[in-house]
Short mmCIF file of C-alpha atoms in Angstrom, two decimals:
data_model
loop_
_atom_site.label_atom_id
_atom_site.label_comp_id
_atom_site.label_asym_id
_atom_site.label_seq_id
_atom_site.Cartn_x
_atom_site.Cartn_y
_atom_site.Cartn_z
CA UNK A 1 11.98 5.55 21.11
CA UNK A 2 9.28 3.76 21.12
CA UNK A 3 8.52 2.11 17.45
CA UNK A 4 11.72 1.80 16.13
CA UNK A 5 12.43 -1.54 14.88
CA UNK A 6 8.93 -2.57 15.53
CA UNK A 7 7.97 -5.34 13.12
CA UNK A 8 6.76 -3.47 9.98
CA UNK A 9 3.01 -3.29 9.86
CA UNK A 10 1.05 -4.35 6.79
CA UNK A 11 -2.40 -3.42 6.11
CA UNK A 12 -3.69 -6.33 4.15
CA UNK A 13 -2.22 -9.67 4.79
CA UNK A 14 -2.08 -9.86 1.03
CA UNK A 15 1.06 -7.44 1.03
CA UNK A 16 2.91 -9.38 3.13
CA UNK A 17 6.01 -11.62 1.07
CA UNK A 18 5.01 -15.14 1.37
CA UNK A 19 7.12 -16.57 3.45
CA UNK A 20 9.75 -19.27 2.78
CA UNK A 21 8.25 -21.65 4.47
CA UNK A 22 11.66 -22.76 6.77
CA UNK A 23 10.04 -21.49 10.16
CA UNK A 24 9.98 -24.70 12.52
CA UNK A 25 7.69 -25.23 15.72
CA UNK A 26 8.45 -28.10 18.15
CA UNK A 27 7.11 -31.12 17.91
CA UNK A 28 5.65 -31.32 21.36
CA UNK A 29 3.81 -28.01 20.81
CA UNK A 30 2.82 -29.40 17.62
CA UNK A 31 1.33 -32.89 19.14
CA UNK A 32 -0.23 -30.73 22.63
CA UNK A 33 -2.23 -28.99 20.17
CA UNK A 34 -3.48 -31.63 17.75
CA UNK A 35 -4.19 -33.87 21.11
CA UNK A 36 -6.29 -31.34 21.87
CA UNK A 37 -8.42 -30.85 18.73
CA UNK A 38 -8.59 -34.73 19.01
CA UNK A 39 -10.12 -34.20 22.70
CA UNK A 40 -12.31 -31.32 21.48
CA UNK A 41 -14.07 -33.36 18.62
CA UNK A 42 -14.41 -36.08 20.58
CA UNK A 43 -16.91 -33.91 22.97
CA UNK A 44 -18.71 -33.18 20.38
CA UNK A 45 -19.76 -36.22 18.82
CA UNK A 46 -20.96 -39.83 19.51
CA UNK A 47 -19.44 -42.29 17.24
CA UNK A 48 -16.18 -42.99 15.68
CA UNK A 49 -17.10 -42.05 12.58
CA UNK A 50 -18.06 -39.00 13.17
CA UNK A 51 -15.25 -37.84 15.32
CA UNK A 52 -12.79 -39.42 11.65
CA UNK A 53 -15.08 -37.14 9.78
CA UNK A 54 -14.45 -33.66 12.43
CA UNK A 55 -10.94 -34.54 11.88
CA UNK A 56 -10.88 -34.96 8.15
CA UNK A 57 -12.78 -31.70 8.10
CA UNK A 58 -9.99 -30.13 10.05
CA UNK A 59 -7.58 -31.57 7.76
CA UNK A 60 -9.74 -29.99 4.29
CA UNK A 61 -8.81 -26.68 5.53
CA UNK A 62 -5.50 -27.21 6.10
CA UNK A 63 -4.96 -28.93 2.71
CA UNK A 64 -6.84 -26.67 0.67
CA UNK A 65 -4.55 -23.85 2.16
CA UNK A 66 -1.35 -26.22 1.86
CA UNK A 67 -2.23 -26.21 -2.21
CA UNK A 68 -2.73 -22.76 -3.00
CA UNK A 69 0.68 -22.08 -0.96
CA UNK A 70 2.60 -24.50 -2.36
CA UNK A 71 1.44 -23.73 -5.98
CA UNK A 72 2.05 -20.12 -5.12
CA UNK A 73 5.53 -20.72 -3.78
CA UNK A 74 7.11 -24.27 -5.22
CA UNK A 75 5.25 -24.42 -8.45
CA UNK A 76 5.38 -20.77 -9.63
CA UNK A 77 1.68 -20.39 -9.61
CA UNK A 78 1.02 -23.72 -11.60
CA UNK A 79 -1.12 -26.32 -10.69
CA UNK A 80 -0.81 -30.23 -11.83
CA UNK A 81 -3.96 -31.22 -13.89
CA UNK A 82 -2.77 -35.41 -14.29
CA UNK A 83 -3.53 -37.75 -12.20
CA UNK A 84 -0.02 -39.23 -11.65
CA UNK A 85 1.04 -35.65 -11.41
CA UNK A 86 -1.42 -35.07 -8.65
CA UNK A 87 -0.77 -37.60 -6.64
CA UNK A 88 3.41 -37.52 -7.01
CA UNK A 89 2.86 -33.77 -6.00
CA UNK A 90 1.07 -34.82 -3.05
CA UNK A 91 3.53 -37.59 -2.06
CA UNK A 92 6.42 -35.90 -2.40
CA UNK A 93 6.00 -31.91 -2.21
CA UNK A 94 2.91 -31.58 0.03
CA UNK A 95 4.07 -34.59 2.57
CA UNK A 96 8.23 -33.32 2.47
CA UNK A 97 6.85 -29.68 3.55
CA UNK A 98 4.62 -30.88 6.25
CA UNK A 99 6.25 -33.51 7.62
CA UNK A 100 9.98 -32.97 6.55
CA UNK A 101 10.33 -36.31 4.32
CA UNK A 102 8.74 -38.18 1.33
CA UNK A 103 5.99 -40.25 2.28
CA UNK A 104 6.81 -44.10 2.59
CA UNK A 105 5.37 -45.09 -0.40
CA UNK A 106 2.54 -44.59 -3.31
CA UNK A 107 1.26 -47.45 -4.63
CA UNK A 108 -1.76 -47.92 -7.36
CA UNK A 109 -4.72 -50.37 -5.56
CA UNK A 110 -4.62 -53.71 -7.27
CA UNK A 111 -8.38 -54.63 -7.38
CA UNK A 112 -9.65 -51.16 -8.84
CA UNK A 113 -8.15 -48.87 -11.29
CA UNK A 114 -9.40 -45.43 -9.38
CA UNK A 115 -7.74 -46.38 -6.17
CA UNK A 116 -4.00 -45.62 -4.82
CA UNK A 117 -2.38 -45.67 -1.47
CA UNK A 118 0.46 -43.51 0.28
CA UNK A 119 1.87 -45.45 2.82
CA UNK A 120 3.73 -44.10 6.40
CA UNK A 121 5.39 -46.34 8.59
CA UNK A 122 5.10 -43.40 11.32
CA UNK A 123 2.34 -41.02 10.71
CA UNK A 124 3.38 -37.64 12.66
CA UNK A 125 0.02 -37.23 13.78
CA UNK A 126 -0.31 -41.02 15.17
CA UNK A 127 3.15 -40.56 17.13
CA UNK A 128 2.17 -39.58 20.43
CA UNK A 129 -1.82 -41.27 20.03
CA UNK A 130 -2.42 -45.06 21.05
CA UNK A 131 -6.10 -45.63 20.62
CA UNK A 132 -8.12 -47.73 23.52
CA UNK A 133 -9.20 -50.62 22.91
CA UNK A 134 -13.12 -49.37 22.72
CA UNK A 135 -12.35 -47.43 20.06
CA UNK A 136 -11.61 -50.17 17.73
CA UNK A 137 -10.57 -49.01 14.23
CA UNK A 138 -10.08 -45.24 15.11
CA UNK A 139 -7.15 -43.55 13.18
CA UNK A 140 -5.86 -39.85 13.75
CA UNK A 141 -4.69 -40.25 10.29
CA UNK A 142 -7.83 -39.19 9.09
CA UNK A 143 -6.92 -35.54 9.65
CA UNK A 144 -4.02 -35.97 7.06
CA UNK A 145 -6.34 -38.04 4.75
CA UNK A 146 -8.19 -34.39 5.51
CA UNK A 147 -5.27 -33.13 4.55
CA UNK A 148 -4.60 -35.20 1.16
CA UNK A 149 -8.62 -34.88 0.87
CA UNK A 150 -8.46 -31.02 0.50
CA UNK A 151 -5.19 -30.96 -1.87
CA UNK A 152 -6.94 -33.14 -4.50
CA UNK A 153 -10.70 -31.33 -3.93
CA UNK A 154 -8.63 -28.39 -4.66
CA UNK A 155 -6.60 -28.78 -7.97
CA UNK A 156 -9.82 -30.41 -9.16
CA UNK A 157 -9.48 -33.83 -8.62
CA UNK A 158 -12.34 -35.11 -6.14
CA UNK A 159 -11.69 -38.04 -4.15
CA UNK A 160 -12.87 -39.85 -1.15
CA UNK A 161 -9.69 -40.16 1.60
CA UNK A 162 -9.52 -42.81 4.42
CA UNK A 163 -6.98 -43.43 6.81
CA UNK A 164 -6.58 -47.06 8.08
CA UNK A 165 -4.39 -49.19 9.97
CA UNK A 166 -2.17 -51.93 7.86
CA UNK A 167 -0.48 -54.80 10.21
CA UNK A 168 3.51 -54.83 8.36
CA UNK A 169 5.59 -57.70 8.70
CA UNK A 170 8.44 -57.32 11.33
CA UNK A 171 7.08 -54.22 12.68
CA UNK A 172 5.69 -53.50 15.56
CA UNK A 173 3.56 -50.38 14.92
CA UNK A 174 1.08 -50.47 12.62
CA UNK A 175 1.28 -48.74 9.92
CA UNK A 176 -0.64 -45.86 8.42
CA UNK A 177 -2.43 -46.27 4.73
CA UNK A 178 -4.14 -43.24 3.39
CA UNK A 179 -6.47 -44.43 0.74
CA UNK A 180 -7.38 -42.48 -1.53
CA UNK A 181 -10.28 -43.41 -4.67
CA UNK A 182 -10.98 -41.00 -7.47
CA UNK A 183 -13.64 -40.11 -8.30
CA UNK A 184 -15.45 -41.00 -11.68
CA UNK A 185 -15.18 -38.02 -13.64
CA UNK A 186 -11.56 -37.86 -12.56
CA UNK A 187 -10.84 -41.00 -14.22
CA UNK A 188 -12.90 -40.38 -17.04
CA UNK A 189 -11.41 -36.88 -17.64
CA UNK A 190 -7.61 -38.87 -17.30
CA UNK A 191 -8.87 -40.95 -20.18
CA UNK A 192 -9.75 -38.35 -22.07
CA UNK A 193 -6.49 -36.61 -21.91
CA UNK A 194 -4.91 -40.02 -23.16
CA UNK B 1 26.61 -32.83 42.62
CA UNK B 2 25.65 -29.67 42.56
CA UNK B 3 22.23 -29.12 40.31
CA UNK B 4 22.55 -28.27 36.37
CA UNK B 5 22.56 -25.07 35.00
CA UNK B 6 19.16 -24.37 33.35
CA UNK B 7 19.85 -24.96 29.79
CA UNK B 8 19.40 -21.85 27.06
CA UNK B 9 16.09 -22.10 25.52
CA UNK B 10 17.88 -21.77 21.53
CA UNK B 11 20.03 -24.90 23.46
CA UNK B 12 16.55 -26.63 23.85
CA UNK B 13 15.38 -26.07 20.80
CA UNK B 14 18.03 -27.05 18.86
CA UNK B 15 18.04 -30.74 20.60
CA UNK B 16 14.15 -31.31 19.93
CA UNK B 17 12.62 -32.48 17.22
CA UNK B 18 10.52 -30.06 15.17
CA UNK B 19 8.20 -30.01 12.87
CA UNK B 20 7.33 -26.84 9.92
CA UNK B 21 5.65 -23.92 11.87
CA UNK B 22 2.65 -23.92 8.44
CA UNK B 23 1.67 -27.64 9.68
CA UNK B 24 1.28 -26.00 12.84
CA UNK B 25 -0.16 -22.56 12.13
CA UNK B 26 -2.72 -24.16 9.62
CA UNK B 27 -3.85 -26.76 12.36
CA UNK B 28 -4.54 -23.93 14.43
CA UNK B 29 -6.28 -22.46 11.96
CA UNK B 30 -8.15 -25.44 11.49
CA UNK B 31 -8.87 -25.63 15.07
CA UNK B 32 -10.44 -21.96 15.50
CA UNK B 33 -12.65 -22.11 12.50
CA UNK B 34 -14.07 -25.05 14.03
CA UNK B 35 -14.54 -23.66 17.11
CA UNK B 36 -16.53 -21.08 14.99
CA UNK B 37 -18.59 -22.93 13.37
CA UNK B 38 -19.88 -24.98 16.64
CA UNK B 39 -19.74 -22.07 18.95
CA UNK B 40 -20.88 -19.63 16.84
CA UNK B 41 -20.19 -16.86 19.88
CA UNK B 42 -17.04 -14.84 19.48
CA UNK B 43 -16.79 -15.22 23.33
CA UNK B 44 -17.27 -18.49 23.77
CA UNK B 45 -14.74 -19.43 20.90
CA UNK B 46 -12.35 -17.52 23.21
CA UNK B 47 -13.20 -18.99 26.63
CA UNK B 48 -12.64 -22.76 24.87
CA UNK B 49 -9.78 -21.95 23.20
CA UNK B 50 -8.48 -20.47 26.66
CA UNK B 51 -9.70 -23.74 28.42
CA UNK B 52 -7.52 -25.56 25.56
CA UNK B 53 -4.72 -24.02 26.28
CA UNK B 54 -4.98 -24.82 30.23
CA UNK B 55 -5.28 -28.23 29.49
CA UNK B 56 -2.27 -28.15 27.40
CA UNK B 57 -0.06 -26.01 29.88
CA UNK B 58 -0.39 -28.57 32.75
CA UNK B 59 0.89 -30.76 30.74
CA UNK B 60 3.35 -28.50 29.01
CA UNK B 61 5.25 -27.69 32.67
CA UNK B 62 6.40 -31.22 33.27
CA UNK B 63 8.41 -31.10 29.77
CA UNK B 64 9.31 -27.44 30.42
CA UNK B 65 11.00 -28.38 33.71
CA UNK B 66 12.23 -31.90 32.71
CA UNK B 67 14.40 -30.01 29.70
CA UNK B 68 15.34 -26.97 31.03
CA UNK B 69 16.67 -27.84 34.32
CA UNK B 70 15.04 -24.44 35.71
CA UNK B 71 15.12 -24.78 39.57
CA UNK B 72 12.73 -23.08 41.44
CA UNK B 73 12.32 -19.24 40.56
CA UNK B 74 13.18 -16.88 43.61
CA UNK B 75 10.64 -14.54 42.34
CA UNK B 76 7.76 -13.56 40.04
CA UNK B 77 10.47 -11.52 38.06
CA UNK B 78 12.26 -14.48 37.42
CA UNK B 79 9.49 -16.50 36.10
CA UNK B 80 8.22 -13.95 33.95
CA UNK B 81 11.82 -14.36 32.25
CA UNK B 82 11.56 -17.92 32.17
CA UNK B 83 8.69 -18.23 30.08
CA UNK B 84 9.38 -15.54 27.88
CA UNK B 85 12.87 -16.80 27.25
CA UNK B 86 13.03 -20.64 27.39
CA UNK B 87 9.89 -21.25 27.64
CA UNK B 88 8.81 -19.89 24.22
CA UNK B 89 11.58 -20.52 22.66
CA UNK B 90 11.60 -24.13 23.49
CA UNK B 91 8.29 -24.69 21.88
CA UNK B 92 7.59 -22.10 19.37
CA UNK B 93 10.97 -21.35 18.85
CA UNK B 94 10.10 -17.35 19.16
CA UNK B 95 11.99 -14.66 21.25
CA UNK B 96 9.76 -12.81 23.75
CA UNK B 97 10.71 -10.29 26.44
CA UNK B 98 9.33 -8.91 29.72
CA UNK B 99 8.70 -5.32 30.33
CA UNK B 100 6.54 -3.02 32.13
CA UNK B 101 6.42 -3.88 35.75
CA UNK B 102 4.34 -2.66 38.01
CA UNK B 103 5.95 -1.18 41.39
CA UNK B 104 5.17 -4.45 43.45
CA UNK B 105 6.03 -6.98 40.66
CA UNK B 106 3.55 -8.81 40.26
CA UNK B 107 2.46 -7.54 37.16
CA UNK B 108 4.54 -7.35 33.78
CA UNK B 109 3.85 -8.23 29.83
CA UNK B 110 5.16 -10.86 27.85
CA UNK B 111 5.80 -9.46 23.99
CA UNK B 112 5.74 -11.76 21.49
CA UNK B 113 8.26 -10.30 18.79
CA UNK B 114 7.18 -13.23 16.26
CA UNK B 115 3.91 -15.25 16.37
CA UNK B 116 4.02 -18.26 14.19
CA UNK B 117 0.06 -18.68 15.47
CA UNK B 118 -0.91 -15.86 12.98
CA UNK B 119 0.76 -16.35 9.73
CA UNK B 120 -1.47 -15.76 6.96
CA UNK B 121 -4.34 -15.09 9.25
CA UNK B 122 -6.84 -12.12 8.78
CA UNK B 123 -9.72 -11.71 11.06
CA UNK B 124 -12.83 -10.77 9.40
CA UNK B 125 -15.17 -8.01 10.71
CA UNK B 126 -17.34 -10.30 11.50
CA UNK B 127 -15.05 -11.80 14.26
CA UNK B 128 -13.47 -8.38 15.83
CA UNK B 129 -13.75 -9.67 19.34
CA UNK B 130 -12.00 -12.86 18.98
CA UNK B 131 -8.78 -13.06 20.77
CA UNK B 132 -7.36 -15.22 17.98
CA UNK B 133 -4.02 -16.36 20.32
CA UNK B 134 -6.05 -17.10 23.19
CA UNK B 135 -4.99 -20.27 23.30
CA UNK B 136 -1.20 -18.84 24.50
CA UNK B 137 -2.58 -17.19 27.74
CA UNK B 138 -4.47 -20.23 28.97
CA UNK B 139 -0.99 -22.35 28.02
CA UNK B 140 0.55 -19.96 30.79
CA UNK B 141 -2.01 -20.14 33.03
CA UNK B 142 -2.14 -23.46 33.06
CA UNK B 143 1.46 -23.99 33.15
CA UNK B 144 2.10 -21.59 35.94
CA UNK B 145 -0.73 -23.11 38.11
CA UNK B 146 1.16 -25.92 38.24
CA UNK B 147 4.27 -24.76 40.08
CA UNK B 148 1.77 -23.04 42.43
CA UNK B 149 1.35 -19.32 40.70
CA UNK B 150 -2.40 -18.60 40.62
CA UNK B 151 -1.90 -15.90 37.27
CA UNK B 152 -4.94 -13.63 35.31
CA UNK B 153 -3.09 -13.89 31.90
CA UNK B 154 -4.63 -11.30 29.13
CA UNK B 155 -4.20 -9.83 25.68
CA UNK B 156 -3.15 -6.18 25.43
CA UNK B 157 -3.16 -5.34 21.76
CA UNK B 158 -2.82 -7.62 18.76
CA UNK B 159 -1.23 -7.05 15.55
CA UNK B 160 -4.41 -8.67 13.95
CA UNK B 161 -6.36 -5.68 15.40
CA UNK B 162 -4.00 -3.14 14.10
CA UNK B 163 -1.91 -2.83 16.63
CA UNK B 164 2.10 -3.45 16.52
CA UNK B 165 3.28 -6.13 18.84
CA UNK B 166 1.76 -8.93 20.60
CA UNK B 167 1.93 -8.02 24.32
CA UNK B 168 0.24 -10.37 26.77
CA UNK B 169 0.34 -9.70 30.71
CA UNK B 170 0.61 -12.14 33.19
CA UNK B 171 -0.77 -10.59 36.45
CA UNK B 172 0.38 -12.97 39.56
CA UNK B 173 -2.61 -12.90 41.73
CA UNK B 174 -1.74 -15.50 44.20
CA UNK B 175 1.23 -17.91 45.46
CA UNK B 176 -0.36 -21.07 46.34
CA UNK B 177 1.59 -22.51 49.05
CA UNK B 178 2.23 -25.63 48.80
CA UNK B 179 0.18 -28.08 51.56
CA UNK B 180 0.93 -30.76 54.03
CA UNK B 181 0.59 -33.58 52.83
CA UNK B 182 3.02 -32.52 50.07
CA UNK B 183 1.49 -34.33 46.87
CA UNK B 184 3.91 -36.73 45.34
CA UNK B 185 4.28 -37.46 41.66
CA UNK B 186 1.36 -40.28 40.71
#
């Protein structure tokens, strides 16, 4: 009969159980479709930067989602509120769920106290891109700094999020540095809290 | 030697490496609000994402074939059970099956028992006639061009709509023969 065993209808998406989160997608069907966002964007715009910015924009609404379903799920509906917290919760929870594995590395900027890098010797999204020559300092990484962007703009800590291209001793591939710097009030509120 | 068995598409799937369906579902979330907020038509969001998904299935059939080791399908029938089979499985790791056949075969649909495209999606009233997978039926198209299938690929209903399964048919409208000089691989 027709409607047995049919998948069990919910009328608001909101009823639905969250799901576990263990569902896996190739990686090929994965990179087809971010190649072609990356094609898309790029005929719409006219510079670099602006084709970094579509992409980080892309990335804000993935990471603002990626936050409240994480908190939801892993954090039992808590967000951080410190910096350090922030940031460990980004390089370890947010990166192992999207891309399977801790991020390389998290590192506090040297020369100013509101910067810090996380550091991937193979970005996911960079995998499958090389970048011609024309397009000089072009990263794909900016949709994850889009990503990391829309995490931190979302548990309250605003930021400014670049992706850029770090030469590594004994490697061949570049690697990928998302910057991120804080924000003043950010650093000011951190103070605050002592 | 004779040729290798085409290989299970759970087989193919288990030997490639995969990445969490939310990076994926989100992206494509990403991808159609975009398309939303340049296009602002329903329709034309549809027709690019369509387009999108051509461009990605004529690339798609070269992996499809090179992993699979399908050989050449007899008929439409077979196809249809290809794609639903290995060929979704392969890359979305989702069961699909063919049914309803028209008398001549040339003319089933494809239901999609899982759709990772859709997880925590909800279409707003304001976007009703947005065919929010679209970008699956130009995959097909595109892919199926390829191997010389000229196929009208559409959306019957869609759980987003209300309805309870995702069913898209694949109509074959012509065989493109293939012509003399046969084209070689660039």
């Amino acid at each position: 009969m027709i409607g047995v065993g049919k998948i069990k209808q919910y009328s608001n998406i909101l009823e639905k159980p969250l799901s576990k989160g263990k569902q896996e997608v190739s990686l090929s069907a994965f990179a087809f479709l971010f190649s072609e966002l990356v094609q898309y964007n790029q005929t719409r715009v006219d510079n670099i930067a602006e084709l970094e910015r579509r992409l980080e924009d892309a990335g804000y609404a993935v990471g603002a989602r990626v936050l409240e379903l994480l908190c939801h799920r892993d954090k039992g509906n808590r967000r951080e509120t410190r910096l350090l917290g922030i940031l460990s919760f980004v390089h370890s929870t947010v990166w192992k769920v999207l891309f399977g594995k801790v991020a390389d590395s998290l590192e506090k900027g040297t020369e100013h106290e509101d910067e810090y890098m996380i550091s991937e010797k193979d970005l996911l999204v960079n995998k499958y891109i090389s970048i011609p020559k024309d397009m000089g300092t072009f990263n794909c990484g900016a949709f994850v700094a889009g990503i990391v962007r829309g995490v931190l703009d979302g548990a309250g800590f605003p930021a400014v999020v670049t992706a850029h291209f770090v030469p590594m001793e004994g490697l061949q591939r570049l690697r990928t540095t998302i910057l991120i710097k804080f924000a003043e009030e950010v650093l000011q509120r951190e103070a605050r809290l002592g | 030697m004779p040729p290798a068995a085409p290989r299970s598409g759970d087989a193919i799937f288990a030997s490639v490496e995969r990445v969490n369906a939310e990076l994926f579902t989100l992206t494509y979330g990403a991808i159609v609000r975009q398309l939303l907020t340049d296009l602002e038509e329903v329709e034309e969001v549809n027709k690019q994402l369509d387009q999108m998904g051509y461009n990605i299935g004529i690339r798609l059939i070269d992996e499809f074939l090179a992993k699979s080791n399908v050989s050449r399908c007899v008929d439409f029938k077979e196809t249809a059970e290809m794609i639903a089979k290995v060929g979704f499985k392969m890359f979305l790791g989702v069961t699909a099956s063919v049914m309803n056949w028209d008398a001549d075969g040339t003319c089933c649909s494809i239901v999609l028992e899982d759709n990772p495209l859709v997880d925590f999606v909800e279409l707003p009233d304001t976007c009703q006639g947005l065919y929010y997978c679209n970008i699956l039926s130009g995959v097909i198209r595109g892919a199926l061009e390829m191997v010389a299938m000229k196929t009208e690929v559409t959306w019957i209903p869609d759980i987003l709509r209300g309805d309870d399964a995702y069913e898209l048919q694949v109509k074959l409208l012509k065989q493109v023969p293939e012509e003399y000089p046969y084209k070689d691989d660039e």
